[in-house]
Coordinates of C-alpha atoms in Angstrom, one line a residue:
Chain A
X13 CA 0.0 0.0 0.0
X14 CA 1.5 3.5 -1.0
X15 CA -0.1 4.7 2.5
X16 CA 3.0 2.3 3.8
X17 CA 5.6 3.6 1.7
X18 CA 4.7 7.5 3.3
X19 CA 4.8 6.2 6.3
X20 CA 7.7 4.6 6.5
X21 CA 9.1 7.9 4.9
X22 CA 8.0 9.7 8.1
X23 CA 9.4 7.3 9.9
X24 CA 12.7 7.7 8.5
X25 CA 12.7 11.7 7.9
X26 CA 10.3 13.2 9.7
X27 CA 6.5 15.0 8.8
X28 CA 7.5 17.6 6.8
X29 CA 5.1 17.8 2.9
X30 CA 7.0 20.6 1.3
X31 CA 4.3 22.7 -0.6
X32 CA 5.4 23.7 -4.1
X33 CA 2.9 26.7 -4.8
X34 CA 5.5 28.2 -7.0
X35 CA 4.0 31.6 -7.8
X36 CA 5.9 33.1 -11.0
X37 CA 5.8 37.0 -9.2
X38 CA 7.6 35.7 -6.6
X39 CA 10.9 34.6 -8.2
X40 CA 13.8 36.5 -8.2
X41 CA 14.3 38.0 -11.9
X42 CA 18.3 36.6 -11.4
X43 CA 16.5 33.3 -11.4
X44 CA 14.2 33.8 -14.1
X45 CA 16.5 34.9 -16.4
X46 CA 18.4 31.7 -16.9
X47 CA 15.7 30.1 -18.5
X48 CA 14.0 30.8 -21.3
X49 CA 10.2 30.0 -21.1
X50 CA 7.6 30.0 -18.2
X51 CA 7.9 26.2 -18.1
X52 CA 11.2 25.8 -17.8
X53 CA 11.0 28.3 -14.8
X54 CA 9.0 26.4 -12.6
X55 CA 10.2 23.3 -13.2
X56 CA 13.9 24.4 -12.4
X57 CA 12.6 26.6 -9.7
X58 CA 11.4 23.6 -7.9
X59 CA 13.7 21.2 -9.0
X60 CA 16.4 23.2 -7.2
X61 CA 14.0 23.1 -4.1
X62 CA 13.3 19.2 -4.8
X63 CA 16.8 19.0 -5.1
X64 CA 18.1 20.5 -1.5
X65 CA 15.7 18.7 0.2
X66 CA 14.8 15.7 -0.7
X67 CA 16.8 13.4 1.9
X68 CA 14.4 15.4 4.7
X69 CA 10.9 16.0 3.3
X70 CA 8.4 13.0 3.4
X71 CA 6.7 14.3 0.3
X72 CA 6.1 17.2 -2.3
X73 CA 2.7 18.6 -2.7
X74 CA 2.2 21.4 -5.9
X75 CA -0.7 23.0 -5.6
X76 CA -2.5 23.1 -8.7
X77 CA -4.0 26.3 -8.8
X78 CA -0.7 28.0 -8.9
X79 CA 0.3 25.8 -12.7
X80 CA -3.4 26.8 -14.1
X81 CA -2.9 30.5 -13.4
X82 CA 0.1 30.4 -16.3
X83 CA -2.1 28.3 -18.7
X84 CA -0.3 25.1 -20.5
X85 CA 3.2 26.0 -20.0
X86 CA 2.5 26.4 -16.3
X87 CA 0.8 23.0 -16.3
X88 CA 4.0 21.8 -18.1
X89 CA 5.7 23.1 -15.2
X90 CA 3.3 20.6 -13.0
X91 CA 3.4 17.7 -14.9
X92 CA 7.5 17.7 -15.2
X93 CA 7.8 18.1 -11.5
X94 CA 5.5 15.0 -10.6
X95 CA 7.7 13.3 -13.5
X96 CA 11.1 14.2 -11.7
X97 CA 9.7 13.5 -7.9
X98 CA 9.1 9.8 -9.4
X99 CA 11.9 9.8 -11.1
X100 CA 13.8 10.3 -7.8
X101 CA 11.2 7.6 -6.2
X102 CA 9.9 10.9 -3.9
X103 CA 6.5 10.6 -2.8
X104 CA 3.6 12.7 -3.9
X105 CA 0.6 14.8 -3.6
X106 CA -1.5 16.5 -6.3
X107 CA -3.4 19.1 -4.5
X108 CA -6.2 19.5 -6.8
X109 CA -9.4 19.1 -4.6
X110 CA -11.4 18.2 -7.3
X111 CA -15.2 16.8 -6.5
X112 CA -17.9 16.2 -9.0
X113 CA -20.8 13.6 -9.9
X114 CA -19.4 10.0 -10.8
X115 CA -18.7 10.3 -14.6
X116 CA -17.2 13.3 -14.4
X117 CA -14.5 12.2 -11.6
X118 CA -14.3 9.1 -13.7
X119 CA -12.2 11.6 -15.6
X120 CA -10.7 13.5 -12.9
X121 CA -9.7 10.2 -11.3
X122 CA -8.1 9.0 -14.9
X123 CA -6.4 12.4 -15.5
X124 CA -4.3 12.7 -12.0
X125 CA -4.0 8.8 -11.3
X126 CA -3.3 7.2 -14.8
X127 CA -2.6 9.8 -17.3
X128 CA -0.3 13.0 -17.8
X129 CA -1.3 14.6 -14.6
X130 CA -0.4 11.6 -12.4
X131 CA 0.6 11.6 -8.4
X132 CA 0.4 9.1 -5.8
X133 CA -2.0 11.0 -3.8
X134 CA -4.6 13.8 -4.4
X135 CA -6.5 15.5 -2.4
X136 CA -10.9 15.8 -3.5
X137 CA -13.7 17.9 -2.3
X138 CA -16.7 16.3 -0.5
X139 CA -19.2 18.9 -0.7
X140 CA -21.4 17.3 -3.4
X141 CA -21.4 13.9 -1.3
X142 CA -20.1 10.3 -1.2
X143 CA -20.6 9.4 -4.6
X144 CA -18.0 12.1 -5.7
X145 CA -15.1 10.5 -3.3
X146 CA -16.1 6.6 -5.0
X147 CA -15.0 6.6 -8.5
X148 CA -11.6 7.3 -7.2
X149 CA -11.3 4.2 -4.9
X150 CA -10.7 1.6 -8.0
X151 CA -7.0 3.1 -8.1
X152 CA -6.7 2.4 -5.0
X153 CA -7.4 -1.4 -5.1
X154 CA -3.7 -2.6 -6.5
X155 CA -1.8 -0.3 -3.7
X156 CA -0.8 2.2 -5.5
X157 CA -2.4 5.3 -5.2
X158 CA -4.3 7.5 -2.3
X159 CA -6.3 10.1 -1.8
X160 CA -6.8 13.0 0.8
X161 CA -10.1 14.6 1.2
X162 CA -11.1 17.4 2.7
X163 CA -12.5 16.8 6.6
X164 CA -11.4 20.2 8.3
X165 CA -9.8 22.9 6.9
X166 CA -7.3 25.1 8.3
X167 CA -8.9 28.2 6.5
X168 CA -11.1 31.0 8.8
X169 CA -14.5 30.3 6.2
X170 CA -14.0 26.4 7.6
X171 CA -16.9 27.7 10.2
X172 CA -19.2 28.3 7.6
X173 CA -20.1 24.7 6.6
X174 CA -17.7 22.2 8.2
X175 CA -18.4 23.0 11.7
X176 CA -22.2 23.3 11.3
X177 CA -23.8 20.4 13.4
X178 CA -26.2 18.0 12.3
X179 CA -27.8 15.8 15.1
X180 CA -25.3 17.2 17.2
X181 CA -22.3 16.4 14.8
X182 CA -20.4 18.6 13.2
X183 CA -20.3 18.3 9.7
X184 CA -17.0 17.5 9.0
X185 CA -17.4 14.3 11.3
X186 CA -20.1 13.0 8.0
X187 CA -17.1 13.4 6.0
X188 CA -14.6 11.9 8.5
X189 CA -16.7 9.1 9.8
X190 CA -17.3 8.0 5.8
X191 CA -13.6 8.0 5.2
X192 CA -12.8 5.7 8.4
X193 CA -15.9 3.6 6.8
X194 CA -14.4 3.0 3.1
X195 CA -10.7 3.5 4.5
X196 CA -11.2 -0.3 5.8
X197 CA -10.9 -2.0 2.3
X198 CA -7.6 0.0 1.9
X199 CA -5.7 -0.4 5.2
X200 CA -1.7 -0.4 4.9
X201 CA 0.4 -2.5 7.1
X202 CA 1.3 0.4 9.2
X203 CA -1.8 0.6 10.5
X204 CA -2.9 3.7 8.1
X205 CA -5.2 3.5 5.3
X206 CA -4.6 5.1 1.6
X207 CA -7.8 6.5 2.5
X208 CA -6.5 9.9 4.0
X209 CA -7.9 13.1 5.5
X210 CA -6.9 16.7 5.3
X211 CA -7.5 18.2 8.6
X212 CA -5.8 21.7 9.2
X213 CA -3.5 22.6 11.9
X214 CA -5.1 26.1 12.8
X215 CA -8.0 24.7 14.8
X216 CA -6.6 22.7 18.0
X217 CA -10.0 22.6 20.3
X218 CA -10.9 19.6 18.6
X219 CA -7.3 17.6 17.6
X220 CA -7.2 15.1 20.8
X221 CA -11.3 14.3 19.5
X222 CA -10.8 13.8 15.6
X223 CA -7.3 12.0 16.2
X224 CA -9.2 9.2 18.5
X225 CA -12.1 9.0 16.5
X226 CA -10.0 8.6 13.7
X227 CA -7.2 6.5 14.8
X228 CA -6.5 4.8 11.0
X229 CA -6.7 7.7 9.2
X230 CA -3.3 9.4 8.2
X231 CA -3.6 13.0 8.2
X232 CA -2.9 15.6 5.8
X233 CA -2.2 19.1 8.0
X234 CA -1.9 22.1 6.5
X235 CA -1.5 25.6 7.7
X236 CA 1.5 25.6 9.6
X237 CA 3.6 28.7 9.7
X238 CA 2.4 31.7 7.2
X239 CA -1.2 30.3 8.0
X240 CA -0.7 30.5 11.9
X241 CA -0.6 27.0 13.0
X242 CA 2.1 25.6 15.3
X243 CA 4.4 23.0 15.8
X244 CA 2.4 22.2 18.9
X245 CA -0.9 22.6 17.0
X246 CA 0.4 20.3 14.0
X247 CA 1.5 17.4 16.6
X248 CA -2.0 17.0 18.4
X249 CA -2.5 15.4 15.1
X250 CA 0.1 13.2 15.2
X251 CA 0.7 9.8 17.3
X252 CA 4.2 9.0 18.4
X253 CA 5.1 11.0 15.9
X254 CA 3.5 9.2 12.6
X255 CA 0.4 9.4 11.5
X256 CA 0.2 12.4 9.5
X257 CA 2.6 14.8 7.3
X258 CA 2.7 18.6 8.1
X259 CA 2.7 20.9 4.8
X260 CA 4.2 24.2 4.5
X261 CA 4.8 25.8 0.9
X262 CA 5.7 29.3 1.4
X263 CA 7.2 29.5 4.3
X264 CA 9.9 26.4 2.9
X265 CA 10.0 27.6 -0.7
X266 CA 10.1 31.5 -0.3
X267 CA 12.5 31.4 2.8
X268 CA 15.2 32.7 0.6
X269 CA 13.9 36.3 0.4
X270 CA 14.3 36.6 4.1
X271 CA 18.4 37.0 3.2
X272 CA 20.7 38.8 1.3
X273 CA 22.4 36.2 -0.7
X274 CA 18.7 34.6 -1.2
X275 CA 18.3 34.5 -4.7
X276 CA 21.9 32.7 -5.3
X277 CA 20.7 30.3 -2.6
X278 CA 17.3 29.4 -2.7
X279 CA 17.6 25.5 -2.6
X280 CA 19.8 26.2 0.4
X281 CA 17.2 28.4 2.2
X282 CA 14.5 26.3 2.1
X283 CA 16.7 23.1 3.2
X284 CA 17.5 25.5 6.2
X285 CA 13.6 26.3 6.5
X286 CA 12.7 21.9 6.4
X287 CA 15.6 21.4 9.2
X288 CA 13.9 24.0 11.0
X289 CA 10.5 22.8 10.8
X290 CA 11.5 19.3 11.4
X291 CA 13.4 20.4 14.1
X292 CA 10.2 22.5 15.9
X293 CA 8.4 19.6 14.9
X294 CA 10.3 17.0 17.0
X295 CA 11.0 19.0 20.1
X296 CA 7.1 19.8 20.3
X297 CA 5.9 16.4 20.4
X298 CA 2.8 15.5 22.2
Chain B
X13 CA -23.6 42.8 -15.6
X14 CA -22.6 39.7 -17.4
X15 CA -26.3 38.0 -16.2
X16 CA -28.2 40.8 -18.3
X17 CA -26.4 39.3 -21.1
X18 CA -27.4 35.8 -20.2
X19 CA -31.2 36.8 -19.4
X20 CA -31.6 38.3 -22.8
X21 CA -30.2 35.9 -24.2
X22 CA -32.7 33.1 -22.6
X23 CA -35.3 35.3 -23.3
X24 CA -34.4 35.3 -27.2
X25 CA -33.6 31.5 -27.5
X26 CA -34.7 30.1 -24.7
X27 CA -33.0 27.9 -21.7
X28 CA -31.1 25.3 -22.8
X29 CA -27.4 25.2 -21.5
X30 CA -24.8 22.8 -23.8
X31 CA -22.9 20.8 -22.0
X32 CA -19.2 20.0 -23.8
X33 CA -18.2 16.9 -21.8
X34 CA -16.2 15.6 -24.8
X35 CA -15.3 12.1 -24.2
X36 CA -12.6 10.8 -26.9
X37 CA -13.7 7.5 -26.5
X38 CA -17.1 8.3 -27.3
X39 CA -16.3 9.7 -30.4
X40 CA -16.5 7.8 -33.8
X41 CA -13.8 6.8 -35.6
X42 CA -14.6 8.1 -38.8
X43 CA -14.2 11.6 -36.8
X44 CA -11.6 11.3 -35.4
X45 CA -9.4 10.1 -38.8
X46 CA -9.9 13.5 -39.9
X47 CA -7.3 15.2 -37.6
X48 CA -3.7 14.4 -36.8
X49 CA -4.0 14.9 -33.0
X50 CA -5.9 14.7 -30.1
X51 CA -6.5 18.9 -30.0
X52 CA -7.8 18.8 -32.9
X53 CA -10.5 16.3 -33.0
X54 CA -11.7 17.7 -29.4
X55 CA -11.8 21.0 -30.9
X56 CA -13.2 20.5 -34.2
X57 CA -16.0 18.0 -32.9
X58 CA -17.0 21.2 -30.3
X59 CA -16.6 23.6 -33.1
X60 CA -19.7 21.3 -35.1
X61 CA -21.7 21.2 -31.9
X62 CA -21.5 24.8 -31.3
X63 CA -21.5 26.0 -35.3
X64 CA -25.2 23.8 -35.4
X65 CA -26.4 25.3 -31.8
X66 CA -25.4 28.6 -31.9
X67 CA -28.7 30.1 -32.7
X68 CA -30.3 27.8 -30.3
X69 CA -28.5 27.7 -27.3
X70 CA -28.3 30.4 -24.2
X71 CA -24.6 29.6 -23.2
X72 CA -22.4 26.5 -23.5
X73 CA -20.6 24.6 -20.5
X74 CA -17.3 22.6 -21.4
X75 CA -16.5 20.3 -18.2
X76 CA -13.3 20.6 -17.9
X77 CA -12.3 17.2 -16.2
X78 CA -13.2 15.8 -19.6
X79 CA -10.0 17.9 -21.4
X80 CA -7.6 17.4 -18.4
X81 CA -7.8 13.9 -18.7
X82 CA -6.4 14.3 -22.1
X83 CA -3.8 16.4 -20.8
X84 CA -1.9 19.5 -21.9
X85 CA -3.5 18.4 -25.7
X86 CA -7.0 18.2 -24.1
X87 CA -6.7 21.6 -22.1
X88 CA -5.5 23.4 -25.2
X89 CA -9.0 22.0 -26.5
X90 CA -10.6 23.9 -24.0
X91 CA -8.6 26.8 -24.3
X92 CA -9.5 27.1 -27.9
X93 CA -13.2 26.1 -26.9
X94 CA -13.7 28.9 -24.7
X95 CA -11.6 31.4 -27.6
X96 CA -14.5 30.1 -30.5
X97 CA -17.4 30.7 -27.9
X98 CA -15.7 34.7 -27.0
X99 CA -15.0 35.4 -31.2
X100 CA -18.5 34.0 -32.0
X101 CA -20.2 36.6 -29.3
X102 CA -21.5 33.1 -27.3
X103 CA -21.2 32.7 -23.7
X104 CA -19.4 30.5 -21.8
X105 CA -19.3 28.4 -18.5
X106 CA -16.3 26.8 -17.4
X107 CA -17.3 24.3 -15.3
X108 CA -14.4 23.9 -12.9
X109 CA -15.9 23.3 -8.9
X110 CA -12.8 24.9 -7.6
X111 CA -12.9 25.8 -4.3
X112 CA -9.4 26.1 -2.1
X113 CA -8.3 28.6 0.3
X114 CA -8.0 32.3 -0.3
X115 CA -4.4 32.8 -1.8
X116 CA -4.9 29.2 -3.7
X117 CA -8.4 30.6 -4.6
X118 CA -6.8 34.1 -6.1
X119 CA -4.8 31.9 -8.8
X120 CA -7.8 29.8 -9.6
X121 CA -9.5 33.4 -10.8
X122 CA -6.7 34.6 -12.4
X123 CA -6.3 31.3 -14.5
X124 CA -10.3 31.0 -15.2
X125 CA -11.5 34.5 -15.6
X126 CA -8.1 36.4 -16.9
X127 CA -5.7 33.6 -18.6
X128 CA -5.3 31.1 -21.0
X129 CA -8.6 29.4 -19.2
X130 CA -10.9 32.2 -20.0
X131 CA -14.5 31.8 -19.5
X132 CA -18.0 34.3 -18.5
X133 CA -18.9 32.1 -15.7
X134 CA -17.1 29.6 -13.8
X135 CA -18.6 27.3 -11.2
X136 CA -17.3 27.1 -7.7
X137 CA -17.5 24.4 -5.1
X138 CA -18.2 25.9 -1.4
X139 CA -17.3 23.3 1.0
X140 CA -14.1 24.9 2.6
X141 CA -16.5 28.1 3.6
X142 CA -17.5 31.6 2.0
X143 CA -13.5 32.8 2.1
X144 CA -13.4 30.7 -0.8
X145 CA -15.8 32.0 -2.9
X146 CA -15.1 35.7 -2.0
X147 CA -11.9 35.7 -4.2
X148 CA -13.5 35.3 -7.1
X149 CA -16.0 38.7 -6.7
X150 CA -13.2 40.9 -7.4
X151 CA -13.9 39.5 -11.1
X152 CA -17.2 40.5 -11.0
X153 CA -17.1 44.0 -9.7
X154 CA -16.8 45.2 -13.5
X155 CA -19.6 43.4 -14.9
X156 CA -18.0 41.3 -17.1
X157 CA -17.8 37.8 -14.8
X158 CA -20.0 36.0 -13.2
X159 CA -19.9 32.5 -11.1
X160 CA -22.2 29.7 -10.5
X161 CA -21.8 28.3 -6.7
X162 CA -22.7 24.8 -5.9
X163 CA -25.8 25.1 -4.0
X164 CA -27.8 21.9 -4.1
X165 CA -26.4 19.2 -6.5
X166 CA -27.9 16.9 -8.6
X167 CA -26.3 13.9 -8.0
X168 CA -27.5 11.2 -5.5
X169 CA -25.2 11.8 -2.9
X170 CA -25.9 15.4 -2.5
X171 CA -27.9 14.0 0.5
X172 CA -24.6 12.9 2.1
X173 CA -24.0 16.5 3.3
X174 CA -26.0 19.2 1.4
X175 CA -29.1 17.7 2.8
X176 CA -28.0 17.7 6.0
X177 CA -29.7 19.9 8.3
X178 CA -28.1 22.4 10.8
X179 CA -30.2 24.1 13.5
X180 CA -33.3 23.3 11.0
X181 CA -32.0 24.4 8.0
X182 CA -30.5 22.0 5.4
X183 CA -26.9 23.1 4.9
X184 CA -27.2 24.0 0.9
X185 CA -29.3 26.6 2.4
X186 CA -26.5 28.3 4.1
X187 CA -25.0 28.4 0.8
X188 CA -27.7 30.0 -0.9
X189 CA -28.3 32.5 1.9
X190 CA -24.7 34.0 1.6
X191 CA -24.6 33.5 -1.9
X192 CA -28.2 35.8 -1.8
X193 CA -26.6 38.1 0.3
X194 CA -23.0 38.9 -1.1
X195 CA -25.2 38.5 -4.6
X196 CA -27.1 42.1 -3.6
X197 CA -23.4 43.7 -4.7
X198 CA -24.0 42.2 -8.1
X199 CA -27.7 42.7 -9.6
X200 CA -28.0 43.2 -13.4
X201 CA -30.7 44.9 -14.2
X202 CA -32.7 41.8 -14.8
X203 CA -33.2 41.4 -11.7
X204 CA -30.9 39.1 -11.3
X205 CA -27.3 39.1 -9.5
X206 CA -24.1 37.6 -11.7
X207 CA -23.6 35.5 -8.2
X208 CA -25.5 32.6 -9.2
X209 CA -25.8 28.7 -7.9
X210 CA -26.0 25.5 -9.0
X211 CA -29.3 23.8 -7.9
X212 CA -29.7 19.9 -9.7
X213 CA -33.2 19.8 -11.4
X214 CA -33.3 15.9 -10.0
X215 CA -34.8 17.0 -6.9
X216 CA -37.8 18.5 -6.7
X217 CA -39.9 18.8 -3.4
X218 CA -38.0 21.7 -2.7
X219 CA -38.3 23.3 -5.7
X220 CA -40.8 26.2 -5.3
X221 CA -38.6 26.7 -1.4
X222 CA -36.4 27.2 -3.0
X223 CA -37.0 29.7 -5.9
X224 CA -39.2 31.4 -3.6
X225 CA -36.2 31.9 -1.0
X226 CA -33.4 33.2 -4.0
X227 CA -35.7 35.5 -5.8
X228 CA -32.5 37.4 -7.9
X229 CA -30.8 33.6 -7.9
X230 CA -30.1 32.9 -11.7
X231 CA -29.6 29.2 -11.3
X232 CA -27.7 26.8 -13.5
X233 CA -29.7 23.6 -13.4
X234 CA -28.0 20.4 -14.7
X235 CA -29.5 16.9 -14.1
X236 CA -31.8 17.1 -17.2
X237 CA -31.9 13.6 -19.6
X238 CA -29.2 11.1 -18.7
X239 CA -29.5 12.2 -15.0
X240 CA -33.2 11.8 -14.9
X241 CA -34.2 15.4 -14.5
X242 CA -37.6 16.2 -16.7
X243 CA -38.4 19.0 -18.3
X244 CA -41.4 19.8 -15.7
X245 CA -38.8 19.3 -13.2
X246 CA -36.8 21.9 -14.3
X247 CA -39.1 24.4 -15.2
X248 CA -39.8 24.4 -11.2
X249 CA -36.7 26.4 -11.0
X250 CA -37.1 28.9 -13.9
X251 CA -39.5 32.0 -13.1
X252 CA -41.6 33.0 -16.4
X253 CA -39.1 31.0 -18.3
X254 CA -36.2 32.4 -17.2
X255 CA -34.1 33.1 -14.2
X256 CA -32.0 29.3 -15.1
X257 CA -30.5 27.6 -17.4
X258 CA -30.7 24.0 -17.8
X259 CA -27.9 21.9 -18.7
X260 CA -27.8 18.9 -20.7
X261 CA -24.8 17.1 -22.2
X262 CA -24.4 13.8 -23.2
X263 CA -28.4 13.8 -24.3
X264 CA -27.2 16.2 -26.8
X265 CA -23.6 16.1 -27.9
X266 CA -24.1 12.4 -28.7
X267 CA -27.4 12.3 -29.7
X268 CA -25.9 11.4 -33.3
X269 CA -25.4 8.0 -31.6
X270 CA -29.0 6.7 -31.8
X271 CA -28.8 7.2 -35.6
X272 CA -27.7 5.2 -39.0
X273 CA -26.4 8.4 -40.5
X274 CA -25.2 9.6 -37.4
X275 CA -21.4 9.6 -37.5
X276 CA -21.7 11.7 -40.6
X277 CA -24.1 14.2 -38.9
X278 CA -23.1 15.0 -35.5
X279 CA -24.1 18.7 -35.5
X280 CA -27.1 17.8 -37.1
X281 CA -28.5 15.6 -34.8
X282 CA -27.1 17.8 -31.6
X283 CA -29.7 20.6 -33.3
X284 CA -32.4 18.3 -33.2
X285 CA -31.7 17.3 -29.5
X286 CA -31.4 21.0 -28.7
X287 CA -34.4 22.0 -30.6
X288 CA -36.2 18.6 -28.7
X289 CA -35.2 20.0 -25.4
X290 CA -36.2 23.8 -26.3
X291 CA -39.9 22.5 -27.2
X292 CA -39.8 20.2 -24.4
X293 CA -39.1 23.0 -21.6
X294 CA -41.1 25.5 -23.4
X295 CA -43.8 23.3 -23.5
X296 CA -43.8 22.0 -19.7
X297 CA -43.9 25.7 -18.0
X298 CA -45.1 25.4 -14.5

């Protein structure tokens, strides 16, 4: 099960998803200049970020939003770097939180699992019910793939719908009690299933609750650092230490600009900004 | 406002939305010998839908998950999908359901409403909360863009969560209340705001609720045909035959299926389907 291979990763290096949200304004024009197109860019942009740090981060996660915005040579950009994290056997995570009626994440499912798009895990949107998550589970079946979808999100607006209750549940335990539910026919050996949840590391009332009720359900956490979430925060998510990966993207991949020989360095920076996190991680352990 | 355009347009052709889901696989060989690549044989089967509906059709709705599972040549389908609709004066709905976190959600509007992914309306998935949505309205401020928010869905799992209910009040109607209230900042002079929603036309005991509670809602309403909506069902949601759209796809892009001559007159038979649908809704009005 690939839910095995991540965490054994985390095991071995630690919880830290290194977000590549590679926004094209935010490189250094001494960077840009070296390359010729948009595509090539990005790609090298996070390849030298793939590069420094990729005997410490448990996985890569581009977010797709940030390759659409440029149009086909930004989703060039995307497809090259899942291409070179496999090609390096580095785990991971297309965060495209797609959700629609079963035919139409047929496709989704075919595009980001099996054809030019493909990761090991993506992360899906729950909002128009069960029957959206489903078609996704066949690519589960041979142990290859995951998914992560959406229970709690680190965001402010994740009052608005998630924390509504229903029969005195909030609504975000629907989603989380249907993932334990399928997550069964896809346990790993570690325990974990492939069947994953985001739930964000802003919100901490509830972490001891939704890691109990949840106890086989690895955990996607974002919101740590530029967000506002902690290394304490992030770890009430965690059990002796595994269990879940911790993403940051900006704070990792723009730490460079916080120094004056940044843009000459900016594979170096973020290494220093993963040994960091780790670090915080590991002294702030539940 | 972008929704006058739309409600004059209804009320000159009438309320049939075209749904693009082009499916290569579904597509007849004989087509597809006809082009070298995959681009082109999406593009050019569109191009015969839209060149035999354009006088019929209110506004066409390419799916995107269809071109990204075709990858960077499927997306440049879309691309030039979305360009034919804009130089032909038609209107266009990408059909996306994005819905990520503010700073994610800023690239998503960029990409769909002012890059390569260009469309007049884009539809938007609500499920991480209202800060998701409220990127998007900067687009809208000029008149020129409008979105469609899932509201109530017309798959069967929208009762997973949409159904649910929250202090008495099912939780797509926490949806439609913000979307009715941030909509206010948006009304066209139709009466109707360029903040619209997505309500299924499969259900429909809640039908005349629910118009009666989003009086300026213009609602996209897919589900018709191979979903099981009817025309009577739909018409529940329009308001003196207009005030909605109503999407159908497969019932009319492959409609050319069900006959001998088919393959040699796709765009033919779509116009029949269309003008089928047109008669059928017209004819049904509550």
């Amino acid at each position: 099960m690939i839910i095995d291979r991540l965490y054994k990763r985390v095991k071995e290096v630690g919880n830290v998803c290194v977000g590549l949200d590679t926004n094209l304004e935010r490189l250094p024009e001494s960077f840009k200049r070296k390359f010729d197109n948009k595509t090539d860019i990005i790609f090298n942009f996070n390849k030298e970020i793939i590069d420094n740090t990729k005997d410490l981060a448990a996985i890569y996660k581009p977010q797709i939003a940030y390759y659409e915005r440029e149009g086909i040579e930004g989703l060039m950009a995307y497809i090259m770097t899942l291409r070179y994290l496999k090609d390096n056997s580095l785990l991971s995570i297309g965060d495209i939180k797609r959700g629609d009626i079963q035919s139409t994440a047929d496709m989704y499912a075919k595009a980001h699992f099996d054809g030019e798009f493909e990761a090991d895990f993506i992360t899906l949107s729950p909002y128009m019910g069960f029957d959206s998550i489903d078609p996704y589970l066949k690519y589960l079946e041979d142990g290859k793939k995951g998914i992560f979808v959406l229970v709690r999100t680190s965001n402010p607006g994740a009052k608005d719908l998630e924390y509504l209750e229903a029969k005195s549940l909030p609504i975000y335990n629907y989603v989380g009690d249907y993932l334990a539910k399928i997550g069964k026919d896809y346990m790993g050996e570690c325990g974990y299933s492939s069947v994953g949840g985001v739930v964000g590391g802003t919100h901490t009332d509830e972490a001891k609750e939704i890691r109990a009720r949840y106890k086989n359900m690895f955990i996607l956490i974002p919101g740590y650092g530029a967000q506002g979430g902690t290394a304490k925060d992030c770890n009430l998510y965690l059990k002796d230490g595994n269990g879940g990966v911790v993403n940051s993207s900006r704070g990792i991949i723009y730490n460079f600009q916080k120094f004056d020989d940044g843009e000459e360095n900016i594979g170096h920076y973020a290494r220093m900004a993963v040994l960091d996190m780790k670090k915080a991680l590991e002294e702030n352990r539940g």
